[in-house]
mmCIF file of C-alpha atoms in Angstrom:
data_model
loop_
_atom_site.group_PDB
_atom_site.id
_atom_site.type_symbol
_atom_site.label_atom_id
_atom_site.label_comp_id
_atom_site.label_asym_id
_atom_site.label_seq_id
_atom_site.Cartn_x
_atom_site.Cartn_y
_atom_site.Cartn_z
ATOM 1 C CA UNK A 1 -13.001 20.017 -14.968
ATOM 2 C CA UNK A 2 -15.413 16.152 -14.464
ATOM 3 C CA UNK A 3 -14.396 14.388 -18.031
ATOM 4 C CA UNK A 4 -14.067 10.447 -18.553
ATOM 5 C CA UNK A 5 -11.251 9.054 -20.761
ATOM 6 C CA UNK A 6 -11.181 5.914 -23.321
ATOM 7 C CA UNK A 7 -7.868 4.070 -21.837
ATOM 8 C CA UNK A 8 -6.142 1.384 -23.594
ATOM 9 C CA UNK A 9 -4.108 -0.717 -21.791
ATOM 10 C CA UNK A 10 -1.662 -2.415 -23.072
ATOM 11 C CA UNK A 11 2.012 -4.646 -21.685
ATOM 12 C CA UNK A 12 4.976 -2.898 -22.310
ATOM 13 C CA UNK A 13 7.233 -3.730 -25.037
ATOM 14 C CA UNK A 14 10.046 -5.321 -23.135
ATOM 15 C CA UNK A 15 8.337 -7.880 -21.947
ATOM 16 C CA UNK A 16 6.130 -7.765 -24.501
ATOM 17 C CA UNK A 17 3.364 -10.761 -25.035
ATOM 18 C CA UNK A 18 5.311 -12.975 -23.152
ATOM 19 C CA UNK A 19 4.382 -11.238 -19.990
ATOM 20 C CA UNK A 20 1.449 -13.882 -19.669
ATOM 21 C CA UNK A 21 3.352 -16.305 -20.337
ATOM 22 C CA UNK A 22 6.305 -15.815 -17.179
ATOM 23 C CA UNK A 23 2.770 -15.312 -15.457
ATOM 24 C CA UNK A 24 -0.672 -17.173 -16.347
ATOM 25 C CA UNK A 25 -2.785 -15.788 -13.087
ATOM 26 C CA UNK A 26 -1.479 -12.757 -14.170
ATOM 27 C CA UNK A 27 -5.412 -11.151 -14.198
ATOM 28 C CA UNK A 28 -6.017 -13.202 -10.906
ATOM 29 C CA UNK A 29 -6.757 -10.961 -7.436
ATOM 30 C CA UNK A 30 -5.197 -13.983 -5.731
ATOM 31 C CA UNK A 31 -1.630 -12.218 -4.370
ATOM 32 C CA UNK A 32 -0.326 -12.372 -0.803
ATOM 33 C CA UNK A 33 0.039 -8.950 0.143
ATOM 34 C CA UNK A 34 -1.529 -5.378 1.161
ATOM 35 C CA UNK A 35 -3.902 -4.125 -1.416
ATOM 36 C CA UNK A 36 -6.721 -5.815 -3.989
ATOM 37 C CA UNK A 37 -5.150 -5.995 -7.205
ATOM 38 C CA UNK A 38 -8.293 -4.640 -9.325
ATOM 39 C CA UNK A 39 -8.379 -3.753 -13.351
ATOM 40 C CA UNK A 40 -8.212 -0.055 -14.808
ATOM 41 C CA UNK A 41 -11.821 0.315 -14.509
ATOM 42 C CA UNK A 42 -11.928 -0.371 -11.031
ATOM 43 C CA UNK A 43 -9.069 1.257 -10.323
ATOM 44 C CA UNK A 44 -10.306 4.603 -12.018
ATOM 45 C CA UNK A 45 -14.177 4.228 -10.860
ATOM 46 C CA UNK A 46 -12.965 4.513 -7.121
ATOM 47 C CA UNK A 47 -10.641 7.446 -7.538
ATOM 48 C CA UNK A 48 -11.961 10.339 -5.912
ATOM 49 C CA UNK A 49 -9.394 12.463 -8.284
ATOM 50 C CA UNK A 50 -7.660 11.324 -11.483
ATOM 51 C CA UNK A 51 -5.217 13.984 -12.378
ATOM 52 C CA UNK A 52 -2.090 13.883 -15.100
ATOM 53 C CA UNK A 53 0.411 16.519 -14.613
ATOM 54 C CA UNK A 54 4.475 17.722 -13.873
ATOM 55 C CA UNK A 55 5.604 17.137 -9.924
ATOM 56 C CA UNK A 56 7.221 20.637 -9.299
ATOM 57 C CA UNK A 57 7.431 20.717 -5.852
ATOM 58 C CA UNK A 58 7.101 18.330 -2.280
ATOM 59 C CA UNK A 59 6.955 19.571 1.295
ATOM 60 C CA UNK A 60 7.079 17.411 4.123
ATOM 61 C CA UNK A 61 5.976 17.847 7.945
ATOM 62 C CA UNK A 62 3.834 16.846 10.764
ATOM 63 C CA UNK A 63 -0.338 16.876 11.446
ATOM 64 C CA UNK A 64 -1.316 17.563 14.613
ATOM 65 C CA UNK A 65 -1.681 13.265 15.466
ATOM 66 C CA UNK A 66 1.454 12.960 14.537
ATOM 67 C CA UNK A 67 1.950 11.653 11.076
ATOM 68 C CA UNK A 68 4.169 12.701 8.527
ATOM 69 C CA UNK A 69 2.906 13.545 5.445
ATOM 70 C CA UNK A 70 3.705 15.633 2.075
ATOM 71 C CA UNK A 71 1.881 18.043 0.834
ATOM 72 C CA UNK A 72 3.176 17.481 -3.261
ATOM 73 C CA UNK A 73 2.190 20.148 -6.174
ATOM 74 C CA UNK A 74 1.310 19.319 -9.403
ATOM 75 C CA UNK A 75 0.938 21.522 -12.548
ATOM 76 C CA UNK A 76 -2.084 19.782 -13.720
ATOM 77 C CA UNK A 77 -1.636 19.458 -17.631
ATOM 78 C CA UNK A 78 -5.496 17.657 -17.407
ATOM 79 C CA UNK A 79 -7.539 16.567 -14.611
ATOM 80 C CA UNK A 80 -9.956 13.761 -15.857
ATOM 81 C CA UNK A 81 -11.971 13.269 -12.448
ATOM 82 C CA UNK A 82 -12.249 15.661 -9.452
ATOM 83 C CA UNK A 83 -11.937 19.635 -9.010
ATOM 84 C CA UNK A 84 -10.174 21.097 -12.229
ATOM 85 C CA UNK A 85 -7.493 23.476 -11.049
ATOM 86 C CA UNK A 86 -3.930 24.456 -13.042
ATOM 87 C CA UNK A 87 -2.322 23.412 -9.722
ATOM 88 C CA UNK A 88 -3.138 20.531 -7.298
ATOM 89 C CA UNK A 89 -2.180 20.051 -3.923
ATOM 90 C CA UNK A 90 -2.056 16.608 -2.981
ATOM 91 C CA UNK A 91 -1.426 15.527 0.539
ATOM 92 C CA UNK A 92 0.182 12.174 0.609
ATOM 93 C CA UNK A 93 1.282 9.907 3.756
ATOM 94 C CA UNK A 94 4.655 9.903 4.408
ATOM 95 C CA UNK A 95 8.193 12.197 3.822
ATOM 96 C CA UNK A 96 11.443 13.094 4.796
ATOM 97 C CA UNK A 97 11.789 16.161 7.725
ATOM 98 C CA UNK A 98 13.896 19.151 7.051
ATOM 99 C CA UNK A 99 15.275 17.033 10.051
ATOM 100 C CA UNK A 100 15.678 14.585 8.635
ATOM 101 C CA UNK A 101 13.727 12.230 10.210
ATOM 102 C CA UNK A 102 10.688 10.064 7.725
ATOM 103 C CA UNK A 103 7.708 8.408 7.520
ATOM 104 C CA UNK A 104 7.386 5.791 5.373
ATOM 105 C CA UNK A 105 4.516 3.680 4.098
ATOM 106 C CA UNK A 106 5.169 0.269 1.878
ATOM 107 C CA UNK A 107 3.143 0.301 -1.154
ATOM 108 C CA UNK A 108 2.503 3.887 -0.981
ATOM 109 C CA UNK A 109 4.098 5.405 -4.410
ATOM 110 C CA UNK A 110 6.985 7.674 -4.258
ATOM 111 C CA UNK A 111 6.708 10.576 -5.679
ATOM 112 C CA UNK A 112 9.612 12.676 -7.031
ATOM 113 C CA UNK A 113 10.125 16.975 -8.464
ATOM 114 C CA UNK A 114 9.998 17.336 -12.072
ATOM 115 C CA UNK A 115 8.390 13.371 -12.328
ATOM 116 C CA UNK A 116 5.472 13.717 -15.051
ATOM 117 C CA UNK A 117 2.755 11.776 -13.302
ATOM 118 C CA UNK A 118 -1.245 10.198 -13.985
ATOM 119 C CA UNK A 119 -2.745 9.730 -9.988
ATOM 120 C CA UNK A 120 -5.676 8.020 -8.782
ATOM 121 C CA UNK A 121 -6.199 9.097 -5.893
ATOM 122 C CA UNK A 122 -8.987 8.545 -3.119
ATOM 123 C CA UNK A 123 -10.893 10.884 -1.256
ATOM 124 C CA UNK A 124 -10.010 13.356 1.290
ATOM 125 C CA UNK A 125 -9.296 11.497 4.354
ATOM 126 C CA UNK A 126 -10.729 13.527 7.806
ATOM 127 C CA UNK A 127 -6.891 14.229 8.447
ATOM 128 C CA UNK A 128 -6.489 15.750 5.526
ATOM 129 C CA UNK A 129 -4.743 12.281 3.239
ATOM 130 C CA UNK A 130 -5.564 11.005 0.028
ATOM 131 C CA UNK A 131 -4.349 7.224 -0.543
ATOM 132 C CA UNK A 132 -3.189 6.639 -4.071
ATOM 133 C CA UNK A 133 -6.090 3.293 -5.243
ATOM 134 C CA UNK A 134 -4.564 0.406 -4.601
ATOM 135 C CA UNK A 135 -0.999 1.216 -3.659
ATOM 136 C CA UNK A 136 1.200 1.234 -6.168
ATOM 137 C CA UNK A 137 -2.028 0.799 -8.897
ATOM 138 C CA UNK A 138 -2.498 4.766 -8.098
ATOM 139 C CA UNK A 139 -0.213 6.183 -9.845
ATOM 140 C CA UNK A 140 2.092 6.170 -13.742
ATOM 141 C CA UNK A 141 4.453 7.922 -14.463
ATOM 142 C CA UNK A 142 4.644 9.534 -18.333
ATOM 143 C CA UNK A 143 6.946 9.065 -20.450
ATOM 144 C CA UNK A 144 7.177 11.450 -23.558
ATOM 145 C CA UNK A 145 8.622 10.236 -26.960
ATOM 146 C CA UNK A 146 10.930 11.844 -29.441
ATOM 147 C CA UNK A 147 7.978 11.714 -31.815
ATOM 148 C CA UNK A 148 5.805 13.669 -29.047
ATOM 149 C CA UNK A 149 3.247 11.015 -27.954
ATOM 150 C CA UNK A 150 3.469 9.529 -24.255
ATOM 151 C CA UNK A 151 3.217 5.942 -22.817
ATOM 152 C CA UNK A 152 1.984 6.470 -19.276
ATOM 153 C CA UNK A 153 4.022 3.165 -17.137
ATOM 154 C CA UNK A 154 2.678 1.631 -14.000
ATOM 155 C CA UNK A 155 4.110 -0.794 -11.940
ATOM 156 C CA UNK A 156 0.820 -2.310 -10.838
ATOM 157 C CA UNK A 157 0.010 -5.880 -12.480
ATOM 158 C CA UNK A 158 -3.084 -5.331 -14.660
ATOM 159 C CA UNK A 159 -1.655 -6.885 -18.575
ATOM 160 C CA UNK A 160 -5.189 -6.479 -19.594
ATOM 161 C CA UNK A 161 -5.425 -4.817 -23.213
ATOM 162 C CA UNK A 162 -8.695 -4.278 -23.509
ATOM 163 C CA UNK A 163 -9.707 -0.777 -24.498
ATOM 164 C CA UNK A 164 -12.309 0.216 -21.527
ATOM 165 C CA UNK A 165 -14.959 3.398 -21.215
ATOM 166 C CA UNK A 166 -14.721 3.810 -17.560
ATOM 167 C CA UNK A 167 -17.342 4.092 -14.900
ATOM 168 C CA UNK A 168 -17.311 4.555 -11.395
ATOM 169 C CA UNK A 169 -17.024 1.273 -9.486
ATOM 170 C CA UNK A 170 -19.950 -0.771 -8.314
ATOM 171 C CA UNK A 171 -18.845 -3.499 -5.592
ATOM 172 C CA UNK A 172 -15.535 -4.898 -4.711
ATOM 173 C CA UNK A 173 -15.072 -7.748 -3.135
ATOM 174 C CA UNK A 174 -15.261 -8.481 0.442
ATOM 175 C CA UNK A 175 -15.898 -5.170 1.469
ATOM 176 C CA UNK A 176 -17.979 -3.359 3.224
ATOM 177 C CA UNK A 177 -18.767 0.408 4.254
ATOM 178 C CA UNK A 178 -19.994 2.669 1.665
ATOM 179 C CA UNK A 179 -16.986 2.181 -0.859
ATOM 180 C CA UNK A 180 -17.706 -1.604 -1.204
ATOM 181 C CA UNK A 181 -21.129 -1.027 -2.649
ATOM 182 C CA UNK A 182 -20.079 1.479 -4.996
ATOM 183 C CA UNK A 183 -19.905 5.515 -5.199
ATOM 184 C CA UNK A 184 -23.402 6.765 -3.664
ATOM 185 C CA UNK A 185 -22.524 9.993 -4.983
ATOM 186 C CA UNK A 186 -21.863 9.125 -8.314
ATOM 187 C CA UNK A 187 -24.295 5.505 -8.328
ATOM 188 C CA UNK A 188 -22.513 3.758 -10.972
ATOM 189 C CA UNK A 189 -23.447 5.783 -13.493
ATOM 190 C CA UNK A 190 -21.280 5.644 -16.890
ATOM 191 C CA UNK A 191 -19.448 9.020 -18.105
ATOM 192 C CA UNK A 192 -18.728 11.065 -20.814
ATOM 193 C CA UNK A 193 -15.866 9.306 -23.137
ATOM 194 C CA UNK A 194 -12.897 11.173 -23.651
ATOM 195 C CA UNK A 195 -9.188 10.446 -24.807
ATOM 196 C CA UNK A 196 -6.655 10.327 -22.734
ATOM 197 C CA UNK A 197 -4.072 10.278 -25.560
ATOM 198 C CA UNK A 198 -1.606 8.688 -24.810
ATOM 199 C CA UNK A 199 -1.509 4.626 -24.279
ATOM 200 C CA UNK A 200 -1.205 3.348 -20.589
ATOM 201 C CA UNK A 201 1.380 0.500 -19.909
ATOM 202 C CA UNK A 202 1.133 -1.860 -16.335
ATOM 203 C CA UNK A 203 4.900 -3.411 -16.806
ATOM 204 C CA UNK A 204 5.135 -5.590 -13.616
ATOM 205 C CA UNK A 205 8.237 -3.799 -13.327
ATOM 206 C CA UNK A 206 9.046 -5.454 -10.358
ATOM 207 C CA UNK A 207 8.447 -8.851 -11.551
ATOM 208 C CA UNK A 208 11.850 -10.088 -12.204
ATOM 209 C CA UNK A 209 12.742 -8.182 -8.553
ATOM 210 C CA UNK A 210 13.569 -10.657 -5.377
ATOM 211 C CA UNK A 211 13.164 -9.827 -2.032
ATOM 212 C CA UNK A 212 14.406 -5.760 -1.455
ATOM 213 C CA UNK A 213 14.873 -3.783 1.523
ATOM 214 C CA UNK A 214 13.169 -1.436 2.854
ATOM 215 C CA UNK A 215 15.338 2.249 1.933
ATOM 216 C CA UNK A 216 15.590 5.430 3.523
ATOM 217 C CA UNK A 217 14.402 7.409 0.656
ATOM 218 C CA UNK A 218 16.694 10.695 1.066
ATOM 219 C CA UNK A 219 20.479 8.920 0.860
ATOM 220 C CA UNK A 220 19.121 5.114 -0.035
ATOM 221 C CA UNK A 221 20.002 3.969 2.707
ATOM 222 C CA UNK A 222 18.679 0.242 4.580
ATOM 223 C CA UNK A 223 16.207 0.882 7.010
ATOM 224 C CA UNK A 224 17.288 -0.867 10.326
ATOM 225 C CA UNK A 225 16.397 -2.504 13.699
ATOM 226 C CA UNK A 226 18.788 -1.030 16.107
ATOM 227 C CA UNK A 227 18.908 -4.284 18.430
ATOM 228 C CA UNK A 228 17.128 -6.879 15.626
ATOM 229 C CA UNK A 229 17.004 -9.322 18.336
ATOM 230 C CA UNK A 230 14.402 -7.790 20.064
ATOM 231 C CA UNK A 231 11.409 -5.616 17.984
ATOM 232 C CA UNK A 232 8.420 -5.588 20.831
ATOM 233 C CA UNK A 233 5.294 -5.738 19.137
ATOM 234 C CA UNK A 234 1.757 -5.688 21.711
ATOM 235 C CA UNK A 235 -1.064 -7.241 19.862
ATOM 236 C CA UNK A 236 -4.367 -4.855 20.381
ATOM 237 C CA UNK A 237 -6.949 -6.656 22.848
ATOM 238 C CA UNK A 238 -10.168 -4.709 20.566
ATOM 239 C CA UNK A 239 -9.475 -6.959 17.518
ATOM 240 C CA UNK A 240 -12.170 -6.652 14.319
ATOM 241 C CA UNK A 241 -15.688 -6.465 14.626
ATOM 242 C CA UNK A 242 -15.487 -9.239 13.140
ATOM 243 C CA UNK A 243 -13.820 -11.993 15.046
ATOM 244 C CA UNK A 244 -15.515 -11.193 19.080
ATOM 245 C CA UNK A 245 -13.774 -14.473 20.007
ATOM 246 C CA UNK A 246 -10.229 -13.084 20.298
ATOM 247 C CA UNK A 247 -9.173 -15.556 17.776
ATOM 248 C CA UNK A 248 -7.896 -12.482 16.094
ATOM 249 C CA UNK A 249 -4.317 -12.424 18.598
ATOM 250 C CA UNK A 250 -3.609 -16.572 18.175
ATOM 251 C CA UNK A 251 -4.130 -15.642 14.241
ATOM 252 C CA UNK A 252 -1.272 -12.500 14.706
ATOM 253 C CA UNK A 253 0.873 -14.284 16.909
ATOM 254 C CA UNK A 254 1.108 -17.198 14.464
ATOM 255 C CA UNK A 255 1.535 -14.837 11.373
ATOM 256 C CA UNK A 256 4.951 -12.513 13.794
ATOM 257 C CA UNK A 257 6.434 -16.721 14.839
ATOM 258 C CA UNK A 258 6.844 -17.011 11.135
ATOM 259 C CA UNK A 259 9.865 -15.378 10.531
ATOM 260 C CA UNK A 260 10.535 -16.359 14.230
ATOM 261 C CA UNK A 261 11.361 -19.328 12.619
ATOM 262 C CA UNK A 262 13.027 -18.223 9.816
ATOM 263 C CA UNK A 263 17.183 -19.408 11.127
ATOM 264 C CA UNK A 264 20.016 -18.200 10.696
ATOM 265 C CA UNK A 265 19.267 -15.017 11.685
ATOM 266 C CA UNK A 266 19.564 -12.434 14.482
ATOM 267 C CA UNK A 267 15.601 -11.174 14.158
ATOM 268 C CA UNK A 268 14.060 -12.129 16.755
ATOM 269 C CA UNK A 269 9.835 -10.660 17.102
ATOM 270 C CA UNK A 270 9.224 -10.790 20.527
ATOM 271 C CA UNK A 271 5.283 -10.357 22.220
ATOM 272 C CA UNK A 272 4.323 -8.111 25.037
ATOM 273 C CA UNK A 273 1.203 -9.356 26.291
ATOM 274 C CA UNK A 274 1.235 -7.591 28.913
ATOM 275 C CA UNK A 275 -3.010 -6.193 29.833
ATOM 276 C CA UNK A 276 -1.855 -2.367 29.973
ATOM 277 C CA UNK A 277 -0.261 -2.232 26.644
ATOM 278 C CA UNK A 278 -2.730 -4.183 24.723
ATOM 279 C CA UNK A 279 -5.369 -2.064 25.774
ATOM 280 C CA UNK A 280 -3.113 0.896 24.077
ATOM 281 C CA UNK A 281 -5.105 2.767 20.832
ATOM 282 C CA UNK A 282 -2.232 5.075 20.861
ATOM 283 C CA UNK A 283 0.230 3.589 17.582
ATOM 284 C CA UNK A 284 1.823 6.382 16.538
ATOM 285 C CA UNK A 285 3.912 6.923 20.334
ATOM 286 C CA UNK A 286 7.367 5.099 19.282
ATOM 287 C CA UNK A 287 7.150 2.827 22.829
ATOM 288 C CA UNK A 288 5.461 1.051 21.753
ATOM 289 C CA UNK A 289 4.340 -1.210 17.928
ATOM 290 C CA UNK A 290 0.850 -2.448 18.268
ATOM 291 C CA UNK A 291 -1.339 -4.265 15.611
ATOM 292 C CA UNK A 292 -4.947 -3.137 15.726
ATOM 293 C CA UNK A 293 -8.016 -3.517 13.292
ATOM 294 C CA UNK A 294 -8.586 0.155 12.481
ATOM 295 C CA UNK A 295 -12.629 0.414 12.568
ATOM 296 C CA UNK A 296 -13.184 4.032 11.595
ATOM 297 C CA UNK A 297 -11.292 5.348 10.212
ATOM 298 C CA UNK A 298 -8.493 6.711 13.564
ATOM 299 C CA UNK A 299 -5.693 6.791 11.089
ATOM 300 C CA UNK A 300 -6.438 8.417 8.223
ATOM 301 C CA UNK A 301 -5.182 5.874 6.105
ATOM 302 C CA UNK A 302 -8.532 3.931 5.032
ATOM 303 C CA UNK A 303 -11.154 7.097 4.460
ATOM 304 C CA UNK A 304 -13.688 5.719 1.302
ATOM 305 C CA UNK A 305 -12.590 2.607 -0.617
ATOM 306 C CA UNK A 306 -8.740 2.247 -1.414
ATOM 307 C CA UNK A 307 -8.622 -0.955 -2.438
ATOM 308 C CA UNK A 308 -6.229 -1.250 1.116
ATOM 309 C CA UNK A 309 -6.055 -4.476 3.105
ATOM 310 C CA UNK A 310 -3.714 -3.290 5.755
ATOM 311 C CA UNK A 311 -0.879 -0.591 6.131
ATOM 312 C CA UNK A 312 2.489 -0.846 7.782
ATOM 313 C CA UNK A 313 3.640 2.911 8.392
ATOM 314 C CA UNK A 314 7.108 2.784 9.211
ATOM 315 C CA UNK A 315 8.989 5.945 11.050
ATOM 316 C CA UNK A 316 12.658 5.888 10.958
ATOM 317 C CA UNK A 317 15.764 8.827 11.801
ATOM 318 C CA UNK A 318 17.960 9.983 9.094
ATOM 319 C CA UNK A 319 19.858 7.008 9.740
ATOM 320 C CA UNK A 320 17.824 4.906 8.630
ATOM 321 C CA UNK A 321 16.578 3.738 11.893
ATOM 322 C CA UNK A 322 13.051 2.519 12.445
ATOM 323 C CA UNK A 323 11.821 4.380 15.730
ATOM 324 C CA UNK A 324 8.026 3.166 15.624
ATOM 325 C CA UNK A 325 6.476 0.487 12.851
ATOM 326 C CA UNK A 326 2.607 0.051 13.348
ATOM 327 C CA UNK A 327 0.606 -2.721 11.133
ATOM 328 C CA UNK A 328 -2.998 -1.428 10.899
ATOM 329 C CA UNK A 329 -6.079 -3.489 9.086
ATOM 330 C CA UNK A 330 -8.869 -1.256 7.075
ATOM 331 C CA UNK A 331 -11.527 -3.001 9.600
ATOM 332 C CA UNK A 332 -14.039 -0.242 8.040
ATOM 333 C CA UNK A 333 -13.906 -1.039 4.588
ATOM 334 C CA UNK A 334 -12.536 -5.396 4.359
ATOM 335 C CA UNK A 335 -13.831 -8.114 6.700
ATOM 336 C CA UNK A 336 -11.600 -10.990 7.918
ATOM 337 C CA UNK A 337 -11.325 -14.313 9.124
ATOM 338 C CA UNK A 338 -9.617 -16.788 11.118
ATOM 339 C CA UNK A 339 -11.367 -19.589 10.283
ATOM 340 C CA UNK A 340 -11.676 -19.966 6.334
ATOM 341 C CA UNK A 341 -15.046 -18.351 5.831
ATOM 342 C CA UNK A 342 -15.405 -17.191 2.666
ATOM 343 C CA UNK A 343 -15.358 -13.791 1.539
ATOM 344 C CA UNK A 344 -13.634 -12.363 3.945
ATOM 345 C CA UNK A 345 -9.675 -11.904 4.349
ATOM 346 C CA UNK A 346 -7.459 -14.295 6.252
ATOM 347 C CA UNK A 347 -5.773 -12.245 9.381
ATOM 348 C CA UNK A 348 -2.456 -14.900 9.809
ATOM 349 C CA UNK A 349 -2.065 -14.684 6.808
ATOM 350 C CA UNK A 350 -1.887 -10.895 6.204
ATOM 351 C CA UNK A 351 0.076 -10.920 9.499
ATOM 352 C CA UNK A 352 2.471 -12.610 8.084
ATOM 353 C CA UNK A 353 2.935 -10.201 5.038
ATOM 354 C CA UNK A 354 2.816 -7.290 7.572
ATOM 355 C CA UNK A 355 5.207 -8.536 9.942
ATOM 356 C CA UNK A 356 7.632 -8.620 6.790
ATOM 357 C CA UNK A 357 7.176 -5.136 6.131
ATOM 358 C CA UNK A 358 8.022 -4.381 10.583
ATOM 359 C CA UNK A 359 11.175 -6.122 9.772
ATOM 360 C CA UNK A 360 12.108 -3.604 7.297
ATOM 361 C CA UNK A 361 11.079 -5.812 4.066
ATOM 362 C CA UNK A 362 9.503 -4.183 1.363
ATOM 363 C CA UNK A 363 6.964 -5.876 -0.929
ATOM 364 C CA UNK A 364 8.992 -8.621 -3.814
ATOM 365 C CA UNK A 365 8.578 -8.995 -7.145
ATOM 366 C CA UNK A 366 8.093 -12.945 -6.676
ATOM 367 C CA UNK A 367 4.998 -14.723 -7.287
ATOM 368 C CA UNK A 368 4.195 -16.755 -4.347
ATOM 369 C CA UNK A 369 6.231 -14.497 -1.937
ATOM 370 C CA UNK A 370 4.618 -13.600 1.348
ATOM 371 C CA UNK A 371 5.853 -9.787 0.531
ATOM 372 C CA UNK A 372 4.160 -9.959 -2.991
ATOM 373 C CA UNK A 373 1.434 -7.011 -2.927
ATOM 374 C CA UNK A 374 -1.476 -8.228 -4.098
ATOM 375 C CA UNK A 375 -4.522 -10.289 -1.420
ATOM 376 C CA UNK A 376 -7.295 -11.698 -2.272
ATOM 377 C CA UNK A 377 -10.270 -13.215 0.200
ATOM 378 C CA UNK A 378 -9.240 -17.149 1.333
ATOM 379 C CA UNK A 379 -5.234 -16.796 0.721
ATOM 380 C CA UNK A 380 -3.572 -19.034 3.259
ATOM 381 C CA UNK A 381 -0.865 -20.085 1.783
ATOM 382 C CA UNK A 382 0.957 -16.954 2.631
ATOM 383 C CA UNK A 383 1.213 -17.977 6.395
ATOM 384 C CA UNK A 384 4.308 -19.979 6.081
ATOM 385 C CA UNK A 385 7.121 -18.314 4.617
ATOM 386 C CA UNK A 386 8.639 -19.056 0.644
ATOM 387 C CA UNK A 387 12.363 -19.321 0.053
ATOM 388 C CA UNK A 388 12.164 -15.743 -1.266
ATOM 389 C CA UNK A 389 10.642 -13.974 2.086
ATOM 390 C CA UNK A 390 13.355 -16.833 4.214
ATOM 391 C CA UNK A 391 16.438 -15.259 2.671
ATOM 392 C CA UNK A 392 15.171 -11.585 3.199
ATOM 393 C CA UNK A 393 15.424 -11.934 6.807
ATOM 394 C CA UNK A 394 18.536 -13.644 6.675
ATOM 395 C CA UNK A 395 20.407 -10.961 4.596
ATOM 396 C CA UNK A 396 18.705 -8.045 6.616
ATOM 397 C CA UNK A 397 20.592 -9.331 10.071
ATOM 398 C CA UNK A 398 22.126 -12.230 9.275
ATOM 399 C CA UNK A 399 23.680 -14.589 12.033
ATOM 400 C CA UNK A 400 26.856 -14.204 12.363
ATOM 401 C CA UNK A 401 27.576 -17.884 12.856
ATOM 402 C CA UNK A 402 25.943 -18.163 9.043
ATOM 403 C CA UNK A 403 27.577 -14.217 7.913
#
């Protein structure tokens, strides 16, 4: 069943009308991070599947490329867009295998058996994966009240309150390719209106939360590098199709070096500039931590338009020890710059953020922090580390002299 919905987007009662006062630029897409901040209409418009249901099972596996995934089974109450099935099975990247090994992609929302959710998902990749649109913006948790009403609470920040007639999305700032110019199959056509039946509340749940460690989902244990004094990385010599002059290497190197300048920490990011390593493309191998531009969705993380500009897959063991981490820029959908060219995403700005994930930091709720999860073209403010990020890496790997 392909249907549309009339959604009233309000702010949760705890934060209420005071939220805009605390975050006056809440509606702007000017945050540093890994995904474009979108309005609800944009998120819906770019979705290939929008479904409400209860999570009844989750089964983790590893595909032929080595990527760990989880097949989440939903008892679908309603499918608002996409194939209408009583049971929906969606394959999301990440999860934990029976032996305890796992894959975590910072920003990709986690599901739990028994949870009631609304999911807004992109199209299926060649690897069979779906990505939530805008990372956390693609998941709402449904709360059922005693009076029978329901509220869908999202962790992503969009405090727009005006009821919206949703349409298929048109263009997206800074984008290119099919997703950036609108959905070619549906062409931005208005859809038939349908009431969702509950209120969507975007609460910015992490708004007051400072730096956060990445955690092993099964036990809550922090993820960590066993030898943080020598965390290697390799910058792919291919670079971006947008940057033929090799300037991406200097920009990425500078972004990683920002963390080495934090001081009072044992963590050191060490570049391996061997030409033999720089020509490697096997980012899923544990013996190399690559930073590269995925121009053709080889990873399976960038099908269509998802609003995800870059992502850092992190593989870990049952103890929480990080075994592999790589940084992938979405070169299929977005344009990049190292010289401030308008309408493009700054490579160094993004590299600094993703290096924080590679070290073991999750997204921060502090506006202005390098680890804040949203990004816009032209932003360069987070090439250097504000105090929240400095404290984060120091807390993860304190220097014994300052512990």
